[in-house]
PDB file of C-alpha atoms in Angstrom:
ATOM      1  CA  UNK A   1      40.421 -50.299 -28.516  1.00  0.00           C
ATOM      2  CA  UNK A   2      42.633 -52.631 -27.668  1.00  0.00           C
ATOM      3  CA  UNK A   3      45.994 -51.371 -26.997  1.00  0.00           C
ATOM      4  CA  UNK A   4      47.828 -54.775 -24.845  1.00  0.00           C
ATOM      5  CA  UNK A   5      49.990 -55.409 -28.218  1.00  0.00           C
ATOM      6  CA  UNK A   6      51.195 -51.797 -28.107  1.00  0.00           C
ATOM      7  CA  UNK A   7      51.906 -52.256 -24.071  1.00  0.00           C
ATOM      8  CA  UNK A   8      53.615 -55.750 -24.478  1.00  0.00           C
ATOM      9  CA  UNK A   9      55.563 -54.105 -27.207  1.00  0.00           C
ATOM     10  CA  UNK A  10      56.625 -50.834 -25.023  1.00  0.00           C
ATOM     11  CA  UNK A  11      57.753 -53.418 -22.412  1.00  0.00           C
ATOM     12  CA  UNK A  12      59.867 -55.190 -24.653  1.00  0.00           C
ATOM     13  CA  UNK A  13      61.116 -51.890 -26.655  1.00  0.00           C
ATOM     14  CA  UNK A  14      60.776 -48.467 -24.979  1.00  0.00           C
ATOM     15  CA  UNK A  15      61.865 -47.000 -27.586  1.00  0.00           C
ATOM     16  CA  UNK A  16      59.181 -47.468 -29.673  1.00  0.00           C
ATOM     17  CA  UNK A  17      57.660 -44.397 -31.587  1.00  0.00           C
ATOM     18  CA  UNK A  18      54.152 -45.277 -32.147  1.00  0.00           C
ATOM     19  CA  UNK A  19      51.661 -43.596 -34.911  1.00  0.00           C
ATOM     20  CA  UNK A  20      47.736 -44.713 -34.902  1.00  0.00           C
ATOM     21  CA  UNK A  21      45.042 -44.228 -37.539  1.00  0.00           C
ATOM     22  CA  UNK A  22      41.167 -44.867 -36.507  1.00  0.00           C
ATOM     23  CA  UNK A  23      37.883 -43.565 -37.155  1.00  0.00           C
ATOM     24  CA  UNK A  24      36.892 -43.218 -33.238  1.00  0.00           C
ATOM     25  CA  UNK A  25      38.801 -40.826 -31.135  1.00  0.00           C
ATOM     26  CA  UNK A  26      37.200 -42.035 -28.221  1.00  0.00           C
ATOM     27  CA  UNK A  27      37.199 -45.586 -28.285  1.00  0.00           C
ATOM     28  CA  UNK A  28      40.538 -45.658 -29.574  1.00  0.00           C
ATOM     29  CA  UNK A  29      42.153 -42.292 -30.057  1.00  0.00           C
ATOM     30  CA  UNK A  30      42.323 -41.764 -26.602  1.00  0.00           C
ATOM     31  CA  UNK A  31      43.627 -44.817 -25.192  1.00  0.00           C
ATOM     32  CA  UNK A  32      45.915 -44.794 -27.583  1.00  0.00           C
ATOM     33  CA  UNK A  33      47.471 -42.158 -26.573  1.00  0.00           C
ATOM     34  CA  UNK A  34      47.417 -42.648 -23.290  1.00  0.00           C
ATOM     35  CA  UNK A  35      49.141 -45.894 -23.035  1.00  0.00           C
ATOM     36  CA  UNK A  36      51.698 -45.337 -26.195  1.00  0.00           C
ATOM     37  CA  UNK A  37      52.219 -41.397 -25.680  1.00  0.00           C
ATOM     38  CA  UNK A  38      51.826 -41.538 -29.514  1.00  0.00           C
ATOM     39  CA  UNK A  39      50.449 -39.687 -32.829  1.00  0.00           C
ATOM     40  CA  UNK A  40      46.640 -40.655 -32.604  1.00  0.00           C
ATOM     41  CA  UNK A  41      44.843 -39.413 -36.393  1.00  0.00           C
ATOM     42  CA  UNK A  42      41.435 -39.704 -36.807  1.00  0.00           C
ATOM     43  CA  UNK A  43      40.206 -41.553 -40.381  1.00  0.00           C
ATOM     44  CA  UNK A  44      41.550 -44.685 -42.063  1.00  0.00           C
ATOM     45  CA  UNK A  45      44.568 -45.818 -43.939  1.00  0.00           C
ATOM     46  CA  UNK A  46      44.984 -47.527 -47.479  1.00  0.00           C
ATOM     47  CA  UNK A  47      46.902 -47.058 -50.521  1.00  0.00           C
ATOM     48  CA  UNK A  48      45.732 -43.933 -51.679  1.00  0.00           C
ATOM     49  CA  UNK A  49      44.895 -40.683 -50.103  1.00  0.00           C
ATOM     50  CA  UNK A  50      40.609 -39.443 -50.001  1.00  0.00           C
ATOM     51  CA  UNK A  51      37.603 -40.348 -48.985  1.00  0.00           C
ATOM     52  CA  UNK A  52      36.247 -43.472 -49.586  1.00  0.00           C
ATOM     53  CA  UNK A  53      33.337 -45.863 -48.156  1.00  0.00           C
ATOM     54  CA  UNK A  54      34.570 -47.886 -45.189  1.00  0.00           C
ATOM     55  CA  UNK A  55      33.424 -50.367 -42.562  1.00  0.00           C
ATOM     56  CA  UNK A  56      33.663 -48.992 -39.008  1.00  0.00           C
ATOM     57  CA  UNK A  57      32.362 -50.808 -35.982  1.00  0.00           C
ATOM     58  CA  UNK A  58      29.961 -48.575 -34.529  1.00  0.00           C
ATOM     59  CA  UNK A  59      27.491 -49.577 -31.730  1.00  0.00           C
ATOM     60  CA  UNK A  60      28.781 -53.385 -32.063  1.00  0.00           C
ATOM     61  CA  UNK A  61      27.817 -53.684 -35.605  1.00  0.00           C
ATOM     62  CA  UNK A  62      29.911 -52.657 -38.435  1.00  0.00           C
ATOM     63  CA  UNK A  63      28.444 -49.998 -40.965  1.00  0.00           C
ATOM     64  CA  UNK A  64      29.177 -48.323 -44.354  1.00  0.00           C
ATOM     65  CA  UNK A  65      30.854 -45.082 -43.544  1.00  0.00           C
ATOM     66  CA  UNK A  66      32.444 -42.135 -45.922  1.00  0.00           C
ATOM     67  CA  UNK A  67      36.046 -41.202 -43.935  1.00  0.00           C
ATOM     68  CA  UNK A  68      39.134 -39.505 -44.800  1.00  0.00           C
ATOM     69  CA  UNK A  69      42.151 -42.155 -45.912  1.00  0.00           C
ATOM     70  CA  UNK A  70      45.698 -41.352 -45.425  1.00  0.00           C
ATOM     71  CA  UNK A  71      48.335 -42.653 -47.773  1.00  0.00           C
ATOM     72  CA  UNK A  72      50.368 -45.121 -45.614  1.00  0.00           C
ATOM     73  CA  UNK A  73      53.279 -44.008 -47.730  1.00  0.00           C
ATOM     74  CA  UNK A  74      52.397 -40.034 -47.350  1.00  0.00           C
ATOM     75  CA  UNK A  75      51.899 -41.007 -43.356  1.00  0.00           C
ATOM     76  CA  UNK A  76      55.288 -43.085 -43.270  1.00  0.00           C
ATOM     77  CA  UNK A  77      57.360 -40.310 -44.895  1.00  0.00           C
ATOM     78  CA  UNK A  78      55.484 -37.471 -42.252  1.00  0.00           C
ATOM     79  CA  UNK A  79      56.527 -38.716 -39.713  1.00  0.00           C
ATOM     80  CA  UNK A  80      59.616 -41.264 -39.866  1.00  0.00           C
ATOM     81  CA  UNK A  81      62.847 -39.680 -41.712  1.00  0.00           C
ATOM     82  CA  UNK A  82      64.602 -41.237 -44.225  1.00  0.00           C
ATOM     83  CA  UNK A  83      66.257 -44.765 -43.896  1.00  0.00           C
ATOM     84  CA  UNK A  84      64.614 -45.312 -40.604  1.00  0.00           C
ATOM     85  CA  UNK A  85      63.969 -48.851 -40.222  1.00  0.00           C
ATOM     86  CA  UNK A  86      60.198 -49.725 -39.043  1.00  0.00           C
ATOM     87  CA  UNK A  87      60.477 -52.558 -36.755  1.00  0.00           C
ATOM     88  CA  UNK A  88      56.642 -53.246 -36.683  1.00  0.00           C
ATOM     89  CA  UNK A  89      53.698 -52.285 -38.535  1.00  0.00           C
ATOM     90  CA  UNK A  90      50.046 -53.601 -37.122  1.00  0.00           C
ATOM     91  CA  UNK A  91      47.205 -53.555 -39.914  1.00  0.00           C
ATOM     92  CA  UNK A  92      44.322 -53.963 -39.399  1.00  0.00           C
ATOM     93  CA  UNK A  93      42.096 -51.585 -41.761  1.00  0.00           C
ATOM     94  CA  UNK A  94      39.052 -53.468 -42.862  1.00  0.00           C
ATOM     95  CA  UNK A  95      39.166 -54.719 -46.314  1.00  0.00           C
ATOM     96  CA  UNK A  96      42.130 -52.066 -47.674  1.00  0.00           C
ATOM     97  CA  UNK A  97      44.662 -54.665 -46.432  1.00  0.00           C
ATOM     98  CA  UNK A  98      44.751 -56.508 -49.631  1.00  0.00           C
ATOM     99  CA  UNK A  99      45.395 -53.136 -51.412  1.00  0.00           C
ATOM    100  CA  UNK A 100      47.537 -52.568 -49.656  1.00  0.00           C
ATOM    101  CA  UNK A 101      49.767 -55.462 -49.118  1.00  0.00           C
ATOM    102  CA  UNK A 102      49.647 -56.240 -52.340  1.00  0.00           C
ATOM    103  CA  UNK A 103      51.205 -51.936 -52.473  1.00  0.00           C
ATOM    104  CA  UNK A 104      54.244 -52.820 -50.148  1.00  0.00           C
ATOM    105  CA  UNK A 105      54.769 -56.381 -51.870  1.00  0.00           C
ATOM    106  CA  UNK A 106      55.033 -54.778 -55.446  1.00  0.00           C
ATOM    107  CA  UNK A 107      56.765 -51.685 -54.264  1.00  0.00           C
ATOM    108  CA  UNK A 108      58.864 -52.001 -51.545  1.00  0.00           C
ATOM    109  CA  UNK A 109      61.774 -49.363 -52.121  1.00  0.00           C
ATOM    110  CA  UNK A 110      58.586 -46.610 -52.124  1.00  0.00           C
ATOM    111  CA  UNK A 111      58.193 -47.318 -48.587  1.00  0.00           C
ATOM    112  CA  UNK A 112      60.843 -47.204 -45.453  1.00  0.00           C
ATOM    113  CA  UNK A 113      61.999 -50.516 -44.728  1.00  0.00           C
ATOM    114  CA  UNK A 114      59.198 -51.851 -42.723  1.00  0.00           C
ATOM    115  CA  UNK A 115      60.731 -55.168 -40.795  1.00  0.00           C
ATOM    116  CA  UNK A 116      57.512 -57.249 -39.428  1.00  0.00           C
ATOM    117  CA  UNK A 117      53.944 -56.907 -40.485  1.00  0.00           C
ATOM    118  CA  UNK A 118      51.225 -57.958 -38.461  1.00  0.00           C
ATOM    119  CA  UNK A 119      47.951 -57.954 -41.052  1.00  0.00           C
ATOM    120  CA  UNK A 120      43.843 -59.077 -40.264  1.00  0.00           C
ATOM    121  CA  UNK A 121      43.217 -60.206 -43.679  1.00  0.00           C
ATOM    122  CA  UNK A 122      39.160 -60.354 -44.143  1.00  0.00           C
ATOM    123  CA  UNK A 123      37.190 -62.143 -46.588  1.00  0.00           C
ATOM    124  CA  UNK A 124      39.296 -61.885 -50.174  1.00  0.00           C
ATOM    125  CA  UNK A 125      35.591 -61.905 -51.950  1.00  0.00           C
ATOM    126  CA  UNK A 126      34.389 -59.296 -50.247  1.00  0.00           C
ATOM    127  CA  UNK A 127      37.261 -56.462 -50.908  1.00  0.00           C
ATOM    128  CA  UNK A 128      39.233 -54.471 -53.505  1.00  0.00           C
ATOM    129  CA  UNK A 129      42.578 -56.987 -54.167  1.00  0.00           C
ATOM    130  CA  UNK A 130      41.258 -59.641 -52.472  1.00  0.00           C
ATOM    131  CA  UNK A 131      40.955 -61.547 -55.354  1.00  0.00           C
ATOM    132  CA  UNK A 132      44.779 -60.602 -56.396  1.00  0.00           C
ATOM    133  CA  UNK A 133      45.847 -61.785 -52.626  1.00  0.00           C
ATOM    134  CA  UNK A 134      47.875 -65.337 -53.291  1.00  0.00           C
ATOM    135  CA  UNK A 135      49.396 -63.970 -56.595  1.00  0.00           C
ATOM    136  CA  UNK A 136      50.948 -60.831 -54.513  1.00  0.00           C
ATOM    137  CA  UNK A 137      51.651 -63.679 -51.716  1.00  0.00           C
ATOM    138  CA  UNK A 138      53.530 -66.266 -53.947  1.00  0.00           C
ATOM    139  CA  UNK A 139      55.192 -62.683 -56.006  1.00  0.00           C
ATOM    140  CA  UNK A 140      56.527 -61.731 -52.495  1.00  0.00           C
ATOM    141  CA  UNK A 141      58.175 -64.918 -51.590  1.00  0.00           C
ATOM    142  CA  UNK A 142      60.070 -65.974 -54.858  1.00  0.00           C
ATOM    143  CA  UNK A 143      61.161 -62.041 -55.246  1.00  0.00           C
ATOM    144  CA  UNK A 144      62.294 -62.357 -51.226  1.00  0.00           C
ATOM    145  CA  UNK A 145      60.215 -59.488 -50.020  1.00  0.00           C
ATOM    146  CA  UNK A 146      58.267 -60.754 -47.284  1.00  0.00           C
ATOM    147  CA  UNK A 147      57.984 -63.988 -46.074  1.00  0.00           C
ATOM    148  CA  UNK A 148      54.923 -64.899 -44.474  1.00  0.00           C
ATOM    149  CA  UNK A 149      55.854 -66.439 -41.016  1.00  0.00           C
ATOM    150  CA  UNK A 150      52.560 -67.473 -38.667  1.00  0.00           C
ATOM    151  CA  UNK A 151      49.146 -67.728 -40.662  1.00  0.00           C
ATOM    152  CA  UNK A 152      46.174 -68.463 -38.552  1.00  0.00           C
ATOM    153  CA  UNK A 153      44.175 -71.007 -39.659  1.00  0.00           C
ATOM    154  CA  UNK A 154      42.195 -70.394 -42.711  1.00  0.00           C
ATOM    155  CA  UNK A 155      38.864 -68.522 -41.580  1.00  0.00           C
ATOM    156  CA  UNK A 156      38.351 -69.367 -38.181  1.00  0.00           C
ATOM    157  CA  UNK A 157      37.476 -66.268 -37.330  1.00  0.00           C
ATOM    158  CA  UNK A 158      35.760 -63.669 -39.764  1.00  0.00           C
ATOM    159  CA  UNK A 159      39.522 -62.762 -40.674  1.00  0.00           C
ATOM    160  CA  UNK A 160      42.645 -64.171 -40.635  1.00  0.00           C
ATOM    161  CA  UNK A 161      45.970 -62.734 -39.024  1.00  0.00           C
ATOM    162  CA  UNK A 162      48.966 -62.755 -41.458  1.00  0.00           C
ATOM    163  CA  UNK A 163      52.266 -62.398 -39.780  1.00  0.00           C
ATOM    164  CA  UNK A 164      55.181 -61.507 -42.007  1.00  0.00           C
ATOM    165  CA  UNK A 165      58.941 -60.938 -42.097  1.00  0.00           C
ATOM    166  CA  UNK A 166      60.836 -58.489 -44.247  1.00  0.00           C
ATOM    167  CA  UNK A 167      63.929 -60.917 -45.292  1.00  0.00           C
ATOM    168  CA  UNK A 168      66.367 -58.275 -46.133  1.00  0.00           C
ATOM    169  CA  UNK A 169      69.670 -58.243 -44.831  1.00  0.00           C
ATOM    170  CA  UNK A 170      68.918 -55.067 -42.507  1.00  0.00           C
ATOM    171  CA  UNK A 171      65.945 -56.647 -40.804  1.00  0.00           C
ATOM    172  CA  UNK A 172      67.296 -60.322 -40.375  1.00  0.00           C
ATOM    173  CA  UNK A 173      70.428 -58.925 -38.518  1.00  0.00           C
ATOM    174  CA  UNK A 174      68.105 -56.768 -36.774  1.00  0.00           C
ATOM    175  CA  UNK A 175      65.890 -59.135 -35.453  1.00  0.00           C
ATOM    176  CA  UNK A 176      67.076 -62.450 -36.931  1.00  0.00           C
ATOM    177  CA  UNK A 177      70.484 -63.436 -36.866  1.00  0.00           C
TER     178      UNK A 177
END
């Protein structure tokens, strides 16, 4: 796993209180943990608590794989208390990030106030909500949710990295203004 985001981050903001979801406990669990001195859990994240199908990289080729999903809300209210601002959330969750986005974007006072989101979009055609992705997008900014801030270029990888910015009043003083 890479964790040089999380230790760029911890340079920048000690303070941080880190929480990590991933299938592998070795590859990613435990540095995780080790360089963060975070909450590692094993399984996935998405909208909705269970277990679904999911695409883990195992052996340097991703596979079909039955795992236990966590409820980023359920995880969110576990473990931060209320009103606590979350300065940055880092997705990347293999297809559920449409479901998900589109989840925060349509119902943002069921979450904490989440202030920057850093999302690896993959292939719309290929996942649940893809399809659903620029009418949440274009929803978000005329209803001043998120704004989306840095988009990599359209598919030059096999994803592309979304960077967005919560344009409330709490999180442009916080980081903003």
């Amino acid at each position: 796993m890479d964790v040089k985001a999380e230790k760029d981050l911890l340079k920048m903001l000690p303070q941080c209180k880190f929480i990590g979801v991933d299938p592998d406990p070795d590859k990613s669990g435990k540095p995780f943990i080790e360089v963060t001195k975070g909450k590692y859990i094993e399984g996935a994240v998405g909208v909705s608590a269970g277990f679904y199908n999911s695409t883990v990289l195992k052996k340097n080729a991703y596979k079909q794989e039955v795992l236990q999903h966590y409820s980023l809300k359920e995880l969110l209210s576990q473990n931060f208390r209320d009103n606590q601002i979350i300065d940055f959330l880092f997705m990347d969750i293999e297809g559920a990030e449409f479901e998900l986005i589109e989840d925060l974007i349509n119902n943002p006072n069921e979450y904490p106030t989440i202030c920057q989101i850093n999302v690896e979009f993959h292939d719309p055609n290929e996942h649940k909500g893809g399809k659903r992705f620029f009418q949440s997008m274009i929803k978000s900014v005329k209803e001043k949710v998120y704004l989306p801030i840095k988009v990599d270029p359209l598919m030059k990888y096999s994803f592309n990295r979304i960077f967005f910015m919560n344009i409330n009043e709490i999180c442009l003083n916080k980081f903003y203004i």
